[in-house]
Coordinates of C-alpha atoms and ligand atoms in Angstrom, one line a residue:
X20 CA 25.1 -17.9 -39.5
X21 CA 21.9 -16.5 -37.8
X22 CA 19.7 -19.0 -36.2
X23 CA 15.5 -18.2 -36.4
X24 CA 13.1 -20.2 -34.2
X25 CA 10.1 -20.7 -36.0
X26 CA 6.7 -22.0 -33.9
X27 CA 4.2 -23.1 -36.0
X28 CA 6.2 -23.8 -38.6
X29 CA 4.2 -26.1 -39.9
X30 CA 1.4 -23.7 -40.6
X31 CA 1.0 -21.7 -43.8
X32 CA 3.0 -18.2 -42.8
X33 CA 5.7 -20.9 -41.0
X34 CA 6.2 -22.8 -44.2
X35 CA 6.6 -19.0 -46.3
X36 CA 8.8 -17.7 -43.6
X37 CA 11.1 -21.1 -43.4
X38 CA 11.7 -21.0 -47.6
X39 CA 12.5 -17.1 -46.6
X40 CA 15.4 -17.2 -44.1
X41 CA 16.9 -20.6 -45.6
X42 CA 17.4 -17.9 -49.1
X43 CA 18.9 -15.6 -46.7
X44 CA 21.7 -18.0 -45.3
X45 CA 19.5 -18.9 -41.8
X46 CA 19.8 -21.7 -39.9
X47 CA 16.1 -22.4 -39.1
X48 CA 14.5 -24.6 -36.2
X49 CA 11.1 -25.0 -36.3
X50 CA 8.8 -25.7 -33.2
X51 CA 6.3 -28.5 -33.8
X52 CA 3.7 -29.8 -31.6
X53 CA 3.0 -33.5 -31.0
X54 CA 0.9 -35.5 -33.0
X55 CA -0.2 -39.0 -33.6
X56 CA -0.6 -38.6 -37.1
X57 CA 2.5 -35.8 -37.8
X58 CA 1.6 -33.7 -41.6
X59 CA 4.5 -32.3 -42.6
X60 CA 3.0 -31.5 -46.2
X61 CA 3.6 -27.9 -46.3
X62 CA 7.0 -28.4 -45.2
X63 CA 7.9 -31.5 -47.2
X64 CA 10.1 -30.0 -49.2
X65 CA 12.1 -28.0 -46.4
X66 CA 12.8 -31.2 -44.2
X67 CA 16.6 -31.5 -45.3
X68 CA 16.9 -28.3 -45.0
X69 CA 15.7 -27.4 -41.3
X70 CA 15.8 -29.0 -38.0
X71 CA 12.1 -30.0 -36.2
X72 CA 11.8 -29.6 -32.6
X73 CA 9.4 -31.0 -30.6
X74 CA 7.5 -28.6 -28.2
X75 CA 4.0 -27.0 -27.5
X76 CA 3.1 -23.0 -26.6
X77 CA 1.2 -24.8 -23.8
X78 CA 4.4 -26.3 -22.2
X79 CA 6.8 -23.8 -20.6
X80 CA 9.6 -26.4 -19.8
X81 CA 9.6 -27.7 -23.5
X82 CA 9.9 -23.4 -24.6
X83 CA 12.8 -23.0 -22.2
X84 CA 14.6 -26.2 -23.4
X85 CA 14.5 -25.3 -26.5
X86 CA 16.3 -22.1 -26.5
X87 CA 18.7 -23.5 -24.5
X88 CA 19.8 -26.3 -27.0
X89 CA 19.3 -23.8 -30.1
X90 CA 20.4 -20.6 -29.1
X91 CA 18.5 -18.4 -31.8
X92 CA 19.2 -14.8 -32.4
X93 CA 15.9 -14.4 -33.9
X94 CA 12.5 -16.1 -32.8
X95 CA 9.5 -16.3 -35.0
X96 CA 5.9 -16.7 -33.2
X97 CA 3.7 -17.8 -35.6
X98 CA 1.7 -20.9 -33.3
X99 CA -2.1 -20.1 -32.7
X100 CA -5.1 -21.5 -32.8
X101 CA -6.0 -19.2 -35.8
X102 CA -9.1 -20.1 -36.9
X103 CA -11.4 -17.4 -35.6
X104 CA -14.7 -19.3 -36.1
X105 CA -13.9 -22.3 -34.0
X106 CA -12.4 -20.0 -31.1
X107 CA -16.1 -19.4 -30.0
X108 CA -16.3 -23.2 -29.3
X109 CA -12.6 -23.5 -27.7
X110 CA -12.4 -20.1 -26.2
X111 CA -10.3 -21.1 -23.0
X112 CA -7.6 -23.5 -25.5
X113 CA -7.2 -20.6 -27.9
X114 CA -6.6 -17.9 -24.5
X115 CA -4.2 -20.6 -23.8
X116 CA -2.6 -21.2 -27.0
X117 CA -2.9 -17.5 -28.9
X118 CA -2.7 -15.6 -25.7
X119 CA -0.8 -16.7 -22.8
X120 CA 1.7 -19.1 -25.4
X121 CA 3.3 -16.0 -26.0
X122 CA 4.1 -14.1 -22.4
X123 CA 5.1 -18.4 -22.1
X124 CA 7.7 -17.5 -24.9
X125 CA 8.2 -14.5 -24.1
X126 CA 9.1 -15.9 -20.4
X127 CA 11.5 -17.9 -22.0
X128 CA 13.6 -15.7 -24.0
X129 CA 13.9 -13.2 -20.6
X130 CA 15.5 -16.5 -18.9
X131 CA 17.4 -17.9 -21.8
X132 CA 18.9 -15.0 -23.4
X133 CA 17.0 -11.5 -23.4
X134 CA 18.9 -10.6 -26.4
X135 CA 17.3 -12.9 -28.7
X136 CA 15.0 -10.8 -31.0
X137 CA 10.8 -11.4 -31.1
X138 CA 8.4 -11.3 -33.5
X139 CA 4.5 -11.5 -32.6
X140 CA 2.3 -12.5 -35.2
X141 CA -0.5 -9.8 -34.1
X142 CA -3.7 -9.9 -36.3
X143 CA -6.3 -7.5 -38.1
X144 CA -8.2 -9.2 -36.0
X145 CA -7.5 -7.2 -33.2
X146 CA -9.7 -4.1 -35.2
X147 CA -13.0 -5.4 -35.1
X148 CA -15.8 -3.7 -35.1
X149 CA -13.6 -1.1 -36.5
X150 CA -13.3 2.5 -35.1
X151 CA -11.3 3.7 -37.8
X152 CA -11.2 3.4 -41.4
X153 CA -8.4 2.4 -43.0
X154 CA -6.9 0.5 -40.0
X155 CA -3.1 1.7 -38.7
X156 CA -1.0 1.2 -35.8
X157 CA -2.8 4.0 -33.5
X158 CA -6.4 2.7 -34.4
X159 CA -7.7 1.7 -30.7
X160 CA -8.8 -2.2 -30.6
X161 CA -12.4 -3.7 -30.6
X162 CA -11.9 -7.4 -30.8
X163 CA -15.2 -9.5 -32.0
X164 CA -14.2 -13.0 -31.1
X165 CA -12.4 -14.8 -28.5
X166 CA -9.8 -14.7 -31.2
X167 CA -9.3 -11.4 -31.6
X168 CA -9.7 -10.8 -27.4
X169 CA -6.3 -13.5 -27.6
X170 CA -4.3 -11.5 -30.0
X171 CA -4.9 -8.4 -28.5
X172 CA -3.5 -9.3 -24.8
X173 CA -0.5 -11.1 -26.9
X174 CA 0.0 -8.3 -28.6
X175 CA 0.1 -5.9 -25.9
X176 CA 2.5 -8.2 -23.5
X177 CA 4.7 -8.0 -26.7
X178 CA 4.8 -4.5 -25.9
X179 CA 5.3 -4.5 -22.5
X180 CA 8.0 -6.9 -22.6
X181 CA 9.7 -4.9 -25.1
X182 CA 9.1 -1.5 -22.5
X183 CA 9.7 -2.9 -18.9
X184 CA 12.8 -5.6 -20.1
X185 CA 14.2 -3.4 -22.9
X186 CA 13.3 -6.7 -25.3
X187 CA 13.6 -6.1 -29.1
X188 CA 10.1 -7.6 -29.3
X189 CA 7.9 -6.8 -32.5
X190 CA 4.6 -6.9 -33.7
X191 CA 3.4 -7.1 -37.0
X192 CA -0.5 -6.4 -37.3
X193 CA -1.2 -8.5 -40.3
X194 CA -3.8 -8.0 -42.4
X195 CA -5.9 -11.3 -44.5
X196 CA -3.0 -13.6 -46.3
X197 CA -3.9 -16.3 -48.0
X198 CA -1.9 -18.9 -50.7
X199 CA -2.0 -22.0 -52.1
X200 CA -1.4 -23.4 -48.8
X201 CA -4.1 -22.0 -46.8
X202 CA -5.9 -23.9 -44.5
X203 CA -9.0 -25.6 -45.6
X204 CA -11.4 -24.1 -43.0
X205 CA -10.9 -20.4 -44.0
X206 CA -12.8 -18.5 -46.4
X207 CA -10.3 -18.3 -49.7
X208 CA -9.4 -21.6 -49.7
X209 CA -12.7 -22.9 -48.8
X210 CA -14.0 -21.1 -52.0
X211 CA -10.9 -22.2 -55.2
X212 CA -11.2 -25.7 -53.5
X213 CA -15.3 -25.8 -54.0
X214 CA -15.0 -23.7 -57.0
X215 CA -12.7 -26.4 -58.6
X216 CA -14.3 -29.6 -57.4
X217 CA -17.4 -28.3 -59.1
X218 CA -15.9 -27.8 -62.3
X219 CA -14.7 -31.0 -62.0
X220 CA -18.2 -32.6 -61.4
X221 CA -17.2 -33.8 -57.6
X222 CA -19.7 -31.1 -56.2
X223 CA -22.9 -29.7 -56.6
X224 CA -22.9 -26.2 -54.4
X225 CA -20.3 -24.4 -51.9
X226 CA -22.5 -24.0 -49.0
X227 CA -20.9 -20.5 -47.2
X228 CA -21.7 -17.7 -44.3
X229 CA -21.9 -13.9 -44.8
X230 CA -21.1 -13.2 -48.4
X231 CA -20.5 -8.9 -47.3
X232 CA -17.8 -9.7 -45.0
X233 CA -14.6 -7.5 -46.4
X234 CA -11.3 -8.0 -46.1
X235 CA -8.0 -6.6 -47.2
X236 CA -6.3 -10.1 -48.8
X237 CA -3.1 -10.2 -49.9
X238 CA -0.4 -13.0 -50.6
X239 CA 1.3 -15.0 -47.5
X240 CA 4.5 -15.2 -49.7
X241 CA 5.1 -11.4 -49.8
X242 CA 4.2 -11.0 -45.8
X243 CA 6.8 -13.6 -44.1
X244 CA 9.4 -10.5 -45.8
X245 CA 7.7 -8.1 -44.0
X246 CA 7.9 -10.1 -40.4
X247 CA 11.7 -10.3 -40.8
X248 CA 12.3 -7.0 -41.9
X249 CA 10.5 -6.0 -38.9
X250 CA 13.6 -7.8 -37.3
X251 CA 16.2 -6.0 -39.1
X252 CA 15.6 -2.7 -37.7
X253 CA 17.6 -0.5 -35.1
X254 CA 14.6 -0.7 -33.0
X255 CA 11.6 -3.0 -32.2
X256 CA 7.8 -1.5 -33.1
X257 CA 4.7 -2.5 -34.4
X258 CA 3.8 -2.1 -38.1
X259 CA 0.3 -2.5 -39.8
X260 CA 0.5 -4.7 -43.0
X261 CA -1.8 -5.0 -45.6
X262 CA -2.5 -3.9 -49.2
X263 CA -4.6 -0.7 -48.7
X264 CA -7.8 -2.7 -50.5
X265 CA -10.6 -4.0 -49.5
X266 CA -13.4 -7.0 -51.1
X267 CA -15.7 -8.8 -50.0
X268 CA -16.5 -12.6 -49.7
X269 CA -18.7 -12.2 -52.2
X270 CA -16.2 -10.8 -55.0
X271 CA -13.8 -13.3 -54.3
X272 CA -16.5 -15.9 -55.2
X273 CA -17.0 -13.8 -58.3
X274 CA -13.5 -13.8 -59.3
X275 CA -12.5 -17.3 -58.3
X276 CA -15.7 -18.7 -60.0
X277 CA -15.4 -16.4 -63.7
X278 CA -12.3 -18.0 -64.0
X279 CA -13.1 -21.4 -64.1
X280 CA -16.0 -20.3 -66.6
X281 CA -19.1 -20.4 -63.6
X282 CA -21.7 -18.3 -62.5
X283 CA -21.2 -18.2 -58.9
X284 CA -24.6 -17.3 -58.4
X285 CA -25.4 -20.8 -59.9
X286 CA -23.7 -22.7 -56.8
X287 CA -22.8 -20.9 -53.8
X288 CA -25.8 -21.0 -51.0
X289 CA -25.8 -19.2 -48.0
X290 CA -26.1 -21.4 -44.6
X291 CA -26.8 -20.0 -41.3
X292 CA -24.0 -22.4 -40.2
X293 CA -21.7 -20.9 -41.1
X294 CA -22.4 -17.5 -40.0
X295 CA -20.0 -16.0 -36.7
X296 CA -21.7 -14.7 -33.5
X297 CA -20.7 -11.8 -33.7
X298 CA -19.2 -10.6 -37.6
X299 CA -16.2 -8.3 -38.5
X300 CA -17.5 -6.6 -40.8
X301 CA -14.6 -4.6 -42.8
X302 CA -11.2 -4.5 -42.9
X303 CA -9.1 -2.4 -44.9
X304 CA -4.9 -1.3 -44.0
X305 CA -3.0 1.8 -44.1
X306 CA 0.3 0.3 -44.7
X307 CA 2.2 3.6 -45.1
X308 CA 4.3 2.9 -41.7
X309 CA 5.6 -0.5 -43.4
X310 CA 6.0 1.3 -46.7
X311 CA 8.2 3.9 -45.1
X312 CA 10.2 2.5 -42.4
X313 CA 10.5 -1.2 -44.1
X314 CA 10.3 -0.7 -47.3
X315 CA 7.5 -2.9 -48.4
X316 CA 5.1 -3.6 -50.8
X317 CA 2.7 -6.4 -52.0
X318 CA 3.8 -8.0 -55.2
X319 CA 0.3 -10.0 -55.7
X320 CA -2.9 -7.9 -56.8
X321 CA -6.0 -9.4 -55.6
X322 CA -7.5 -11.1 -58.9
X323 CA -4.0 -12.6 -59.7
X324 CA -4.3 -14.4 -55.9
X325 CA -7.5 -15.6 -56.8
X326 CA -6.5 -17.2 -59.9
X327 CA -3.3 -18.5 -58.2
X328 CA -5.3 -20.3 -55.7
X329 CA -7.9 -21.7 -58.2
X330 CA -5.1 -22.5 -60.2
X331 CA -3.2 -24.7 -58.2
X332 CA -6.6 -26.4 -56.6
X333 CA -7.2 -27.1 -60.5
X334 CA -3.8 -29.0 -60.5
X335 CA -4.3 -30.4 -57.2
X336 CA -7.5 -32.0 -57.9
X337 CA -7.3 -33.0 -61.6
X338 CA -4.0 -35.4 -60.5
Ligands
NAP2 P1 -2.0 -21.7 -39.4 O1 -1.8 -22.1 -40.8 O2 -3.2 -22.0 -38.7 O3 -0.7 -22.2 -38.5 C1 -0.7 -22.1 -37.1 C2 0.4 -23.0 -36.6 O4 0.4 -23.0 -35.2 C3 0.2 -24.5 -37.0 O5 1.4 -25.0 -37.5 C4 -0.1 -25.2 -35.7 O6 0.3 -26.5 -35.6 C5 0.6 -24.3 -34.7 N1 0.1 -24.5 -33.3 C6 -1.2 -24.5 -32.9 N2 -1.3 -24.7 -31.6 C7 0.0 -24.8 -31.2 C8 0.5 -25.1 -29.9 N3 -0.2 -25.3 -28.8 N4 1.9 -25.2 -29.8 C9 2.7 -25.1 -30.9 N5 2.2 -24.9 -32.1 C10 0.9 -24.7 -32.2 O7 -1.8 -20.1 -39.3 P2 -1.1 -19.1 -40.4 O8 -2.2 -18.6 -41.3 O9 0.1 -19.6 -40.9 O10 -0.8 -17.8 -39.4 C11 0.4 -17.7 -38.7 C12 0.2 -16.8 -37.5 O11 -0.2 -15.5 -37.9 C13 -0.9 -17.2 -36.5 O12 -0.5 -16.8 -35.2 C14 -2.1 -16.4 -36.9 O13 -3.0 -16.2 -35.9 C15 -1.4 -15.1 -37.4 N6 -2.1 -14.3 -38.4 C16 -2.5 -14.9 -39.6 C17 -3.1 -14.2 -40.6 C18 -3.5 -14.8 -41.9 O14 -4.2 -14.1 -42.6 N7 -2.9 -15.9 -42.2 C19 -3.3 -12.8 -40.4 C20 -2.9 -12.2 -39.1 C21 -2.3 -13.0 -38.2 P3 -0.4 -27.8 -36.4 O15 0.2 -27.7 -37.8 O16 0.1 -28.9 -35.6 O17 -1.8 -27.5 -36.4
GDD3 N1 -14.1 -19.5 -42.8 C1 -15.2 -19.2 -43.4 N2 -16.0 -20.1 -43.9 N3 -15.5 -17.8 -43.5 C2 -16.6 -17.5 -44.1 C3 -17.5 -18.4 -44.7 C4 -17.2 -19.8 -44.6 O1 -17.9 -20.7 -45.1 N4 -18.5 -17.7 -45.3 C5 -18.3 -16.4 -45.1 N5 -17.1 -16.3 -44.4 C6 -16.6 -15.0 -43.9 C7 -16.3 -14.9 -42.4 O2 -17.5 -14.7 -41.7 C8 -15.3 -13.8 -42.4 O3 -16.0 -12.6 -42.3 C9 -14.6 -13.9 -43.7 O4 -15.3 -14.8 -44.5 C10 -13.1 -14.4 -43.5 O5 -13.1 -15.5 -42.8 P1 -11.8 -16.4 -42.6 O6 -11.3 -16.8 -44.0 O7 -12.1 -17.6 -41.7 O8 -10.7 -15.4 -42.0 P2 -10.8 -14.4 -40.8 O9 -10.8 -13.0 -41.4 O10 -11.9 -14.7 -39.8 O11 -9.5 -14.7 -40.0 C11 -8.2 -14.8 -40.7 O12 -7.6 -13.5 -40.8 C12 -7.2 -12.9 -39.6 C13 -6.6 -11.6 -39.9 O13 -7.6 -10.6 -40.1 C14 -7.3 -15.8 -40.0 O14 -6.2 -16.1 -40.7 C15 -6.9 -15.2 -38.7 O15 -6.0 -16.1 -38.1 C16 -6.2 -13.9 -38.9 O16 -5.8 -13.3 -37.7

């Protein structure tokens, strides 16, 4: 039975990926930091099913112990600090955590067992203030955001471990993916959540930043398939994955609003608050590499996301 590490299992991709590999017969451990107040809601369900190991991307000795104990043929990195607007305030913590937790892992798997096989989560991110339109695997980088700066050095010692140690280390440059179990804090969510509670009279408005902002969303369910075919290759490489389409902000309000019967016009107000320092302003994949050499597609279009996320905030919060 194949054995996947999963860090940051506990986050919305980890809890996708986790269902995933359990259908495929995996033994999955999952890498969870310390907490005084532990949440495993996304992974409730799961918790029979998988083993939970303590450890943190900032802790080298806990990395190394870990794959010692658990000896995985397959290792999953999906721990950041992901949340692009607050890595302006915690710069140095998300270079820790996004960027230097991973040549930490990547450490790790040399001195345990350099045979184990590595998957990045790389990010859209990296694109930026984007030099190309769509985005693929040879568009050159222009990170926006302490963020994106993180990813990209990850993403790049994921490629140099895989070229100076002969590592089967991968890198999948994800586009947007949101679900049912997206965080709070990011746009999508942030929107069915306030969309719902106002149809349910407990709010007014849905205070939000740059309605232009565009981005190439798709559904986390039908990505976690893409990182592990990534894995299943002859060889290790990076692949671009996204849908091929692009909305904005703005549209999504549209959608996620009309649904439940509302104007958004009516309630969403722009605050400055919530504007970035410094905005990526469009993002849009060319996913042919991952069509061609993986074989995948997304099975969600964008206005049956939308609905799937109001929908479930609508069962959520009428309990
Ligand atoms: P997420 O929901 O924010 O999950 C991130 C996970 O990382 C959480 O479980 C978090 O633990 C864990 N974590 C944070 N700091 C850690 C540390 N120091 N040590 C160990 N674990 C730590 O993110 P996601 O949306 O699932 O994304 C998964 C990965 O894909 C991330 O690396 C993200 O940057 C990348 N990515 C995401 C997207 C997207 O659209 N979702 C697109 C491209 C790339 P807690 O639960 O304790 O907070
Ligand atoms: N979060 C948030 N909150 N974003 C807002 C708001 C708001 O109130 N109003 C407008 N936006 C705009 C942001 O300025 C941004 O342009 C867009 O909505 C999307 O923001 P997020 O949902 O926070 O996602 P992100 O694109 O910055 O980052 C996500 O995708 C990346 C891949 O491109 C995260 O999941 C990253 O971890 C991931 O790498």
């Amino acid at each position: 039975m194949p054995t996947a590490l999963i860090t940051g299992i506990n986050g919305q991709d980890g809890s996708y990926l986790a269902e995933n590999l359990l259908q495929k017969g995996y033994r999955v451990v999952g890498l969870v930091r310390r907490s005084s107040t532990q949440n495993y809601e996304r992974i409730q369900h799961l918790l029979d099913d998988i083993s939970i190991v303590q450890g943190d991307l900032h802790d080298q000795g806990s990395l190394l112990a870990l794959l010692e104990e658990h000896q995985p043929t397959e290792v999953f990195n999906l721990a950041a600090q992901s949340f692009v607007a607050v890595s302006w305030s915690q710069a140095v913590l998300t270079g820790e955590v996004t960027g230097l937790g991973v040549t930490r892992l990547l450490e790790a798997i040399r001195y345990v067992n350099p045979k184990i096989k590595f998957y990045q989560a790389s990010s859209s991110e990296m694109f930026g203030k984007v030099l190309e339109v769509p985005q693929k695997e040879s568009t050159p980088f222009y990170p926006r955001s302490p963020y994106g700066v993180a990813k990209v050095y990850a993403h790049w010692m994921t490629i140099n471990y895989r070229e100076s140690f002969g590592m089967f280390a991968s890198s999948g440059i994800l586009f947007n993916h949101e679900s049912p179990r997206r965080g709070m804090e990011f746009v999508t969510r942030k929107i069915s959540d306030g969309a719902v509670r106002i149809k349910l009279g407990q709010a007014k408005e849905l205070r939000l930043g740059n309605l232009e902002a565009r981005r190439d969303w798709g559904f986390a369910g039908d990505y976690v398939e893409a990182m592990w075919r990534m894995l299943q290759l002859e060889q290790p490489g990076s692949f671009v994955v996204g849908t091929g389409e692009t909305h904005s902000v703005r549209e999504f309000c549209e959608i996620a609003f009309g649904c439940l019967g509302l104007d958004y016009n009516d309630y969403v107000v722009q605050d400055e608050r919530y504007y970035r320092p410094a905005e990526v302003d469009l993002l849009v994949a060319d996913p042919s590499l991952a069509r061609s050499v993986l074989g995948w597609e997304p099975s969600v279009t964008f206005q049956d996301l939308v609905e799937m996320m109001v929908s479930a905030d609508m069962q959520r919060l009428s309990k």
